[in-house]
Structures are given as C-alpha cells and as structure tokens.
Amino acid sequence: MALLLTPTFGGAEVWRGALATAMPDLDVRIWPELGNAADIDVAAFGPPPAGAIRKLPNLRLIVSLTAGTDALLRDPDLPPVPIVRAGDPAGDTMMNETTLLHVLRHHRHMPDYLLAQQRCEWIKLPIKPAAERKVGVMGLGAIGFAAAEVLTSAGFQVAGWVRQSRPSGEIEIFSGRDRLKAFLARSEIVVNLLPLTQETRGIIAAETLKVLPAGAAIINLGRGEHIVEADLIAALDSGHLAAATLDVFPAEPLPSDSPLWRHPKITVMPHVARRLVPADLAPRVCEIIRKFHARIPLTQLVDRNRGY
Ligand code: NDP
C-alpha cells in the first residue's frame, strides 16, 4: 500500500515532511517517482498530470487536493474509484480573504478610482454602507458558504444560489435554475464560487448578465469556463456592468494577447485567490487514507453524476 502525491504548491520535500509527520509509516511516492507502481493504491492529485492515472494499475482511491475536481473528472483514464476532496469542509481562510477583498473593492468603487487617478481626475462616487449593498454568492459549498458568512459578518446583505433547496437563514437562499434570475436581479456584486460542471459551464453569459442590476460587478473565483468572455466584455462595454475581477481563466497563464488583460473595467488576478498549505492538507490526506483502510465511510465524496 502506497500513496502517490503530485506536489501541488510546495515542493516534494515539503510534502514528504508534512506526510511523514502526519503518518510516519506511510509509503509515499512523489510524482514523477513511482517506484513499483503496483504498490500504489491511493493517489492525491491537484489536476492529475497527463497519463499519470494510466500508470497506476491498483488504484483504489483518489484524493483531490484542490476544491475543484473538474480537471480530474475530465481525465480520460479515470477509474471507477471513490474521489474524496481533502479540503476543510469549514472553508478556507484565504478564500474568505480574497472574497472580502474583492467585494470591498467593488463596493467602494476602487476600479473607478484607479482609472480616475490615471486621468488625474478628482471624482466622488456614491458611498453606501455595507448594510445597503446586496452581494450574491453563486455556490454555497465548503468554500462558498464560509465566504458568504464572512461577507455577512462584514455587514453585507448576502444571498446564495445553490442547486438543492434549503431554508434561508441570515443568508437568503435561491435554489435551482428557475431561481437564478431572481437571485441575479437582486445582486449588485456577484461572487462566483461554483464548481465547473455541465450545468454551470457558461452560466455567466448575455442572458444572465442582462438580469443583473445596472452597475453591477462580477467577481469570478470559480473557473474561467463559467464565463462567456465575449458576453462579459459586451456587458462591460455597454456600461450595464461596472466592473469585473477575474482570478481564473480557461487557459492559464492568460495568453498575452487576451483582450481581458487590457480591458479598463477588468481586474486580472493570476489565479492567486489562495494557495494550498501542505502542513494543513497532509494530515487531512492521511486521515482519509486511515479511514479508507479501516473501511470507515468517507465524507466529502465527489458525486460524478452531479460533477462536483
Ligand atoms: P462544493 O462542491 O463544496 O460546493 C459547490 C456549491 O455549488 C454547492 O453549494 C452547490 O449547491 C453549488 N452548485 C453546484 N452546481 C450547481 C448548479 N447547477 N446550480 C446551482 N448551484 C450549484 O465546492 P467548494 O465551495 O469547495 O468550491 C467551489 C469551487 O470554487 C471549486 O469547484 C473551484 O472551481 C472554485 N475554487 C477556486 C479557487 C481559486 O483559487 N480561484 C480555490 C478553491 C476553489 P448544493 O449546495 O445545492 O449542492
């Protein structure tokens, strides 16, 4: 029995050290050093390296180091084994920071002030208290829910859009495709924290953008493919949408000839919403392996039919 891990964030030695601390007797192989591949029964991947899964004849469990499993689910060699996400179900403090950072930037019109500064122009834009600002979070999963709670604590009026219905609490809940437009129509700042699935690909497009209130802003922290780029640019150019902040893109790094780089109303962030911390994740990976070998039911399983 052995674990193969791709060292997503942090080098091989950092991961080896963190895994040895959490589970000293674990046989660890760090990609691309497989040793005898037949020993490997568990693999922990970010996006799996091309062809990696094909080399593992006895794989019985996959642990996803990243929250998004879209790249993993697209792997043509994916075997029918359980996939478990290793992230903290209580959310991620770095994602909370990033969400709050960008919501505050749009709430207080920072993109407009930066443009005005370039023109040496002294402008004053309307200031609203957070309690009067309606923020919508698309996806209230492990990461989205924690981020929405932080926004609520900061005083914003927060609503969330999810797939399965549930009662509203402090965060107003809109569920299902038929409630998407109502959710968007009340959201002045939209934060996308959806997983990329067949249902959510291209969800931010002309038809959905036009429902947003005039002057709304979009923050995309999900996946680049959630947004139809040409429709986003058209909504910004028409003045309907005030600004957008994008942390994720269909092709990364973002090609230098992409119009997104130079658009005055777009803030491009190079997929830096958070980083994975081996010292935090290694004990979680080891706990999953312990449970798996002890046949204890696993939580945070990815449902392949739902796509997340
Ligand atoms: P989860 O899988 O825990 O939650 C997904 C959420 O999205 C759930 O609330 C789910 O609804 C909702 N959802 C899924 N499909 C639909 C749909 N068709 N309609 C409405 N709601 C839907 O994900 P996480 O919160 O852990 O992460 C979300 C995503 O954030 C990741 O998949 C990844 O793409 C992105 N991410 C980006 C990072 C970055 O660096 N920029 C870092 C980390 C994550 P329900 O609750 O009803 O199931």
XYZ file of C-alpha atoms and ligand atoms in Angstrom:
356
model
C 0.000 0.000 0.000
C 1.451 3.354 -1.006
C 0.376 6.933 -1.679
C 1.292 8.769 -4.863
C 1.066 12.552 -4.499
C 1.543 15.349 -7.010
C 3.194 18.195 -5.115
C 0.662 20.934 -5.935
C 2.074 24.020 -4.118
C 5.165 23.293 -2.051
C 7.983 21.075 -3.275
C 8.379 17.323 -2.921
C 10.401 17.613 0.299
C 7.836 19.866 1.961
C 5.099 17.323 1.218
C 7.269 14.381 2.294
C 7.963 16.105 5.617
C 4.312 17.010 6.204
C 3.100 13.485 5.341
C 5.820 11.852 7.499
C 4.712 13.967 10.469
C 1.064 13.001 9.985
C 1.601 9.298 9.233
C 5.195 8.155 9.782
C 4.703 4.640 8.378
C 3.034 5.768 5.131
C 4.864 4.690 1.966
C 4.929 7.943 -0.032
C 5.831 8.342 -3.687
C 6.029 11.875 -5.058
C 5.231 12.253 -8.760
C 7.008 11.501 -11.077
C 8.927 8.981 -8.890
C 6.566 5.994 -8.847
C 8.872 3.181 -7.732
C 6.897 -0.045 -8.221
C 3.603 1.470 -9.419
C 1.712 -1.710 -8.487
C 2.127 -0.767 -4.774
C 0.187 2.478 -5.177
C -3.430 2.204 -4.031
C -4.128 5.870 -3.244
C -3.297 8.937 -5.330
C -3.593 12.541 -4.165
C -3.782 14.941 -7.077
C -4.384 18.542 -7.864
C -5.128 18.410 -11.561
C -3.614 14.983 -12.431
C -0.558 15.097 -14.706
C -1.433 13.784 -18.198
C -1.059 10.000 -18.329
C -0.416 9.627 -14.581
C -3.556 7.641 -13.757
C -2.876 5.170 -16.580
C 0.357 4.180 -14.806
C -1.461 3.076 -11.627
C -2.946 -0.419 -12.136
C -4.050 -0.896 -8.499
C -5.533 2.497 -7.711
C -8.435 2.206 -5.240
C -8.929 5.802 -4.034
C -8.257 9.298 -5.346
C -7.888 12.272 -3.011
C -8.355 15.683 -4.589
C -6.010 18.262 -3.092
C -7.926 21.062 -4.808
C -11.555 22.033 -4.206
C -12.352 21.944 -7.922
C -12.354 18.424 -9.358
C -13.273 19.386 -12.939
C -9.811 18.587 -14.377
C -9.733 15.268 -12.529
C -13.209 14.276 -13.742
C -12.162 15.071 -17.319
C -9.173 12.696 -17.154
C -9.805 10.038 -19.828
C -8.153 7.344 -17.683
C -10.201 7.962 -14.539
C -11.066 4.563 -12.978
C -14.362 3.956 -11.114
C -12.849 4.517 -7.661
C -14.086 6.912 -4.964
C -12.861 10.509 -5.193
C -12.629 12.443 -1.920
C -11.857 16.133 -1.534
C -9.262 16.807 1.147
C -10.097 20.477 1.786
C -11.568 21.666 5.067
C -15.385 21.433 4.900
C -15.476 24.580 7.038
C -13.977 26.606 4.198
C -10.687 28.319 3.503
C -9.489 31.461 5.244
C -7.517 32.607 2.192
C -10.620 32.279 0.006
C -12.568 34.233 2.620
C -9.937 36.989 2.492
C -9.967 37.072 -1.301
C -13.752 37.231 -1.438
C -13.916 40.037 1.120
C -11.053 41.912 -0.557
C -12.698 41.992 -3.969
C -16.219 42.606 -2.703
C -14.921 45.614 -0.729
C -13.025 46.866 -3.790
C -16.168 46.837 -5.890
C -18.380 48.035 -3.038
C -16.180 51.144 -2.689
C -15.594 51.597 -6.462
C -11.813 51.065 -6.355
C -11.566 50.157 -10.064
C -13.209 53.500 -10.971
C -10.920 55.475 -8.645
C -7.817 53.817 -10.127
C -8.980 54.779 -13.629
C -9.756 58.323 -12.441
C -6.272 58.594 -10.956
C -4.755 57.698 -14.322
C -6.690 60.676 -15.743
C -5.679 62.898 -12.750
C -9.399 63.327 -12.177
C -10.859 64.108 -8.716
C -14.178 62.243 -8.650
C -16.533 61.296 -5.850
C -18.752 58.253 -6.312
C -21.751 57.401 -4.137
C -20.833 55.733 -0.844
C -23.252 53.152 0.546
C -22.906 51.330 3.854
C -22.420 47.583 3.503
C -25.875 47.057 5.022
C -27.361 48.550 1.846
C -25.207 46.517 -0.557
C -26.613 43.277 -1.929
C -23.986 40.637 -2.617
C -24.819 37.321 -4.291
C -22.627 34.256 -3.910
C -23.056 31.576 -6.587
C -22.313 28.274 -4.846
C -22.540 27.826 -1.074
C -20.309 24.780 -0.761
C -17.368 24.309 1.583
C -15.684 27.438 0.279
C -18.670 29.479 -0.859
C -20.616 29.156 2.392
C -17.681 30.234 4.576
C -17.009 33.191 2.267
C -20.692 34.164 2.337
C -20.647 34.084 6.142
C -17.627 36.405 6.210
C -19.464 38.819 3.913
C -22.491 38.645 6.217
C -20.272 39.429 9.210
C -18.898 42.425 7.313
C -22.470 43.721 7.161
C -23.442 42.981 3.542
C -26.894 41.690 2.550
C -25.876 38.271 1.275
C -27.812 35.777 -0.799
C -26.590 32.485 -2.200
C -27.513 30.421 -5.234
C -27.367 26.637 -4.832
C -28.643 23.510 -6.532
C -30.662 21.828 -3.785
C -33.249 23.843 -1.910
C -32.807 24.559 1.789
C -34.260 27.102 4.199
C -32.878 30.637 4.240
C -31.142 31.870 7.384
C -29.072 35.032 7.630
C -28.082 34.222 4.057
C -31.067 34.264 1.710
C -31.159 31.086 -0.377
C -32.130 30.838 -4.036
C -32.044 27.297 -5.383
C -32.261 25.779 -8.815
C -32.084 27.157 -12.316
C -35.564 28.670 -12.140
C -34.460 30.933 -9.241
C -31.228 32.071 -10.886
C -32.680 35.176 -12.486
C -34.369 36.309 -9.259
C -31.052 35.795 -7.464
C -29.101 37.777 -10.058
C -31.691 40.566 -10.256
C -31.125 41.398 -6.557
C -27.305 41.049 -6.617
C -25.209 44.198 -7.116
C -21.958 42.315 -6.617
C -21.836 38.675 -7.717
C -19.140 36.297 -6.488
C -18.885 33.063 -8.462
C -17.786 30.099 -6.362
C -19.469 27.340 -8.338
C -17.773 24.129 -9.403
C -17.362 23.691 -13.162
C -19.943 21.139 -14.329
C -22.044 20.566 -17.434
C -24.769 22.642 -15.785
C -22.569 25.561 -14.769
C -20.291 25.913 -17.810
C -21.015 29.263 -19.485
C -23.535 30.213 -16.814
C -22.370 33.843 -16.810
C -23.434 34.835 -20.317
C -25.501 37.508 -22.106
C -28.788 36.049 -20.894
C -27.775 36.026 -17.231
C -25.707 39.222 -17.298
C -28.630 41.265 -18.574
C -30.658 40.344 -15.491
C -28.136 41.947 -13.124
C -28.962 45.430 -11.863
C -27.300 48.227 -13.877
C -23.849 48.999 -12.495
C -23.321 45.513 -11.037
C -19.887 43.912 -10.661
C -18.779 40.303 -11.126
C -16.008 38.526 -9.253
C -15.073 35.170 -10.748
C -13.234 32.886 -8.339
C -14.717 29.649 -9.745
C -13.405 28.576 -13.133
C -12.761 30.551 -16.311
C -15.227 28.428 -18.293
C -18.112 29.689 -16.150
C -17.987 32.947 -18.113
C -18.658 33.549 -21.801
C -15.847 36.025 -22.332
C -17.340 37.909 -25.309
C -20.633 38.389 -23.433
C -18.825 39.712 -20.375
C -16.867 42.211 -22.471
C -20.060 43.306 -24.258
C -21.838 43.873 -20.916
C -18.894 45.950 -19.645
C -18.597 47.941 -22.884
C -22.316 48.731 -22.924
C -21.972 50.183 -19.410
C -24.533 47.747 -17.983
C -21.848 46.062 -15.909
C -19.497 48.381 -13.978
C -16.515 46.104 -13.467
C -15.257 42.546 -13.221
C -12.493 40.808 -11.315
C -11.289 37.520 -12.756
C -8.997 35.106 -10.922
C -9.499 32.091 -13.189
C -9.356 31.625 -16.957
C -9.994 28.818 -19.469
C -6.298 28.925 -20.418
C -3.774 29.672 -17.682
C -1.487 31.572 -17.779
C -3.811 34.003 -19.567
C -2.342 34.478 -23.082
C -0.721 37.895 -23.530
C -2.993 38.707 -26.480
C -6.182 38.172 -24.455
C -8.400 41.293 -24.510
C -9.075 40.706 -20.805
C -5.586 41.955 -19.866
C -6.132 45.413 -21.292
C -9.829 45.953 -20.617
C -10.144 49.056 -18.409
C -13.003 47.598 -16.371
C -11.419 44.191 -15.741
C -9.014 43.325 -12.957
C -6.965 40.258 -13.894
C -5.637 38.208 -10.989
C -3.297 35.315 -11.920
C -5.229 32.540 -10.092
C -3.922 33.620 -6.706
C -7.101 33.505 -4.636
C -5.349 31.103 -2.279
C -2.524 28.625 -2.054
C -2.641 25.112 -0.698
C -0.703 24.583 2.534
C 0.914 21.108 2.748
C 1.100 21.283 6.562
C -2.704 21.725 6.678
C -3.609 19.273 3.933
C -1.219 16.390 4.709
C -2.978 15.403 7.981
C -6.314 15.524 6.157
C -4.993 13.281 3.360
C -3.638 10.824 5.958
C -6.932 10.794 7.859
C -8.756 9.908 4.627
C -6.278 7.066 3.984
C -6.684 5.772 7.558
C -10.471 5.742 7.229
C -10.310 4.136 3.796
C -8.108 1.290 5.014
C -10.287 0.864 8.135
C -13.410 0.802 5.877
C -14.907 3.779 7.717
C -17.366 5.643 5.445
C -15.737 8.609 3.720
C -17.165 12.118 3.673
C -16.633 14.842 1.049
C -17.059 12.301 -1.737
C -17.345 13.685 -5.252
C -20.566 12.689 -6.999
C -19.622 12.004 -10.609
C -23.190 12.366 -11.838
C -23.522 15.858 -10.340
C -19.981 16.694 -11.437
C -18.843 18.014 -8.016
P -18.541 22.467 -3.207
O -18.536 21.307 -4.126
O -18.368 22.235 -1.731
O -19.909 23.282 -3.384
C -20.433 23.596 -4.629
C -21.600 24.563 -4.459
O -22.082 24.929 -5.762
C -22.780 23.952 -3.703
O -23.388 24.903 -2.876
C -23.701 23.530 -4.831
O -25.079 23.508 -4.487
C -23.462 24.645 -5.832
N -23.819 24.195 -7.180
C -23.223 23.231 -7.918
N -23.855 23.072 -9.097
C -24.871 23.951 -9.083
C -25.895 24.259 -10.004
N -26.012 23.611 -11.170
N -26.779 25.217 -9.688
C -26.694 25.868 -8.505
N -25.738 25.627 -7.575
C -24.848 24.679 -7.869
O -17.446 23.470 -3.750
P -16.448 24.472 -2.962
O -17.254 25.503 -2.261
O -15.464 23.705 -2.160
O -15.653 25.105 -4.191
C -16.352 25.722 -5.247
C -15.459 25.992 -6.423
O -14.612 27.101 -6.151
C -14.489 24.892 -6.826
O -15.125 23.873 -7.567
C -13.487 25.657 -7.669
O -13.956 25.733 -9.001
C -13.520 27.055 -7.048
N -12.266 27.355 -6.329
C -11.403 28.267 -6.865
C -10.225 28.577 -6.222
C -9.305 29.613 -6.774
O -8.121 29.554 -6.480
N -9.793 30.580 -7.535
C -9.835 27.907 -4.972
C -10.821 26.984 -4.483
C -11.997 26.715 -5.140
P -25.637 22.495 -3.362
O -25.154 23.084 -2.054
O -27.095 22.559 -3.508
O -25.029 21.152 -3.652
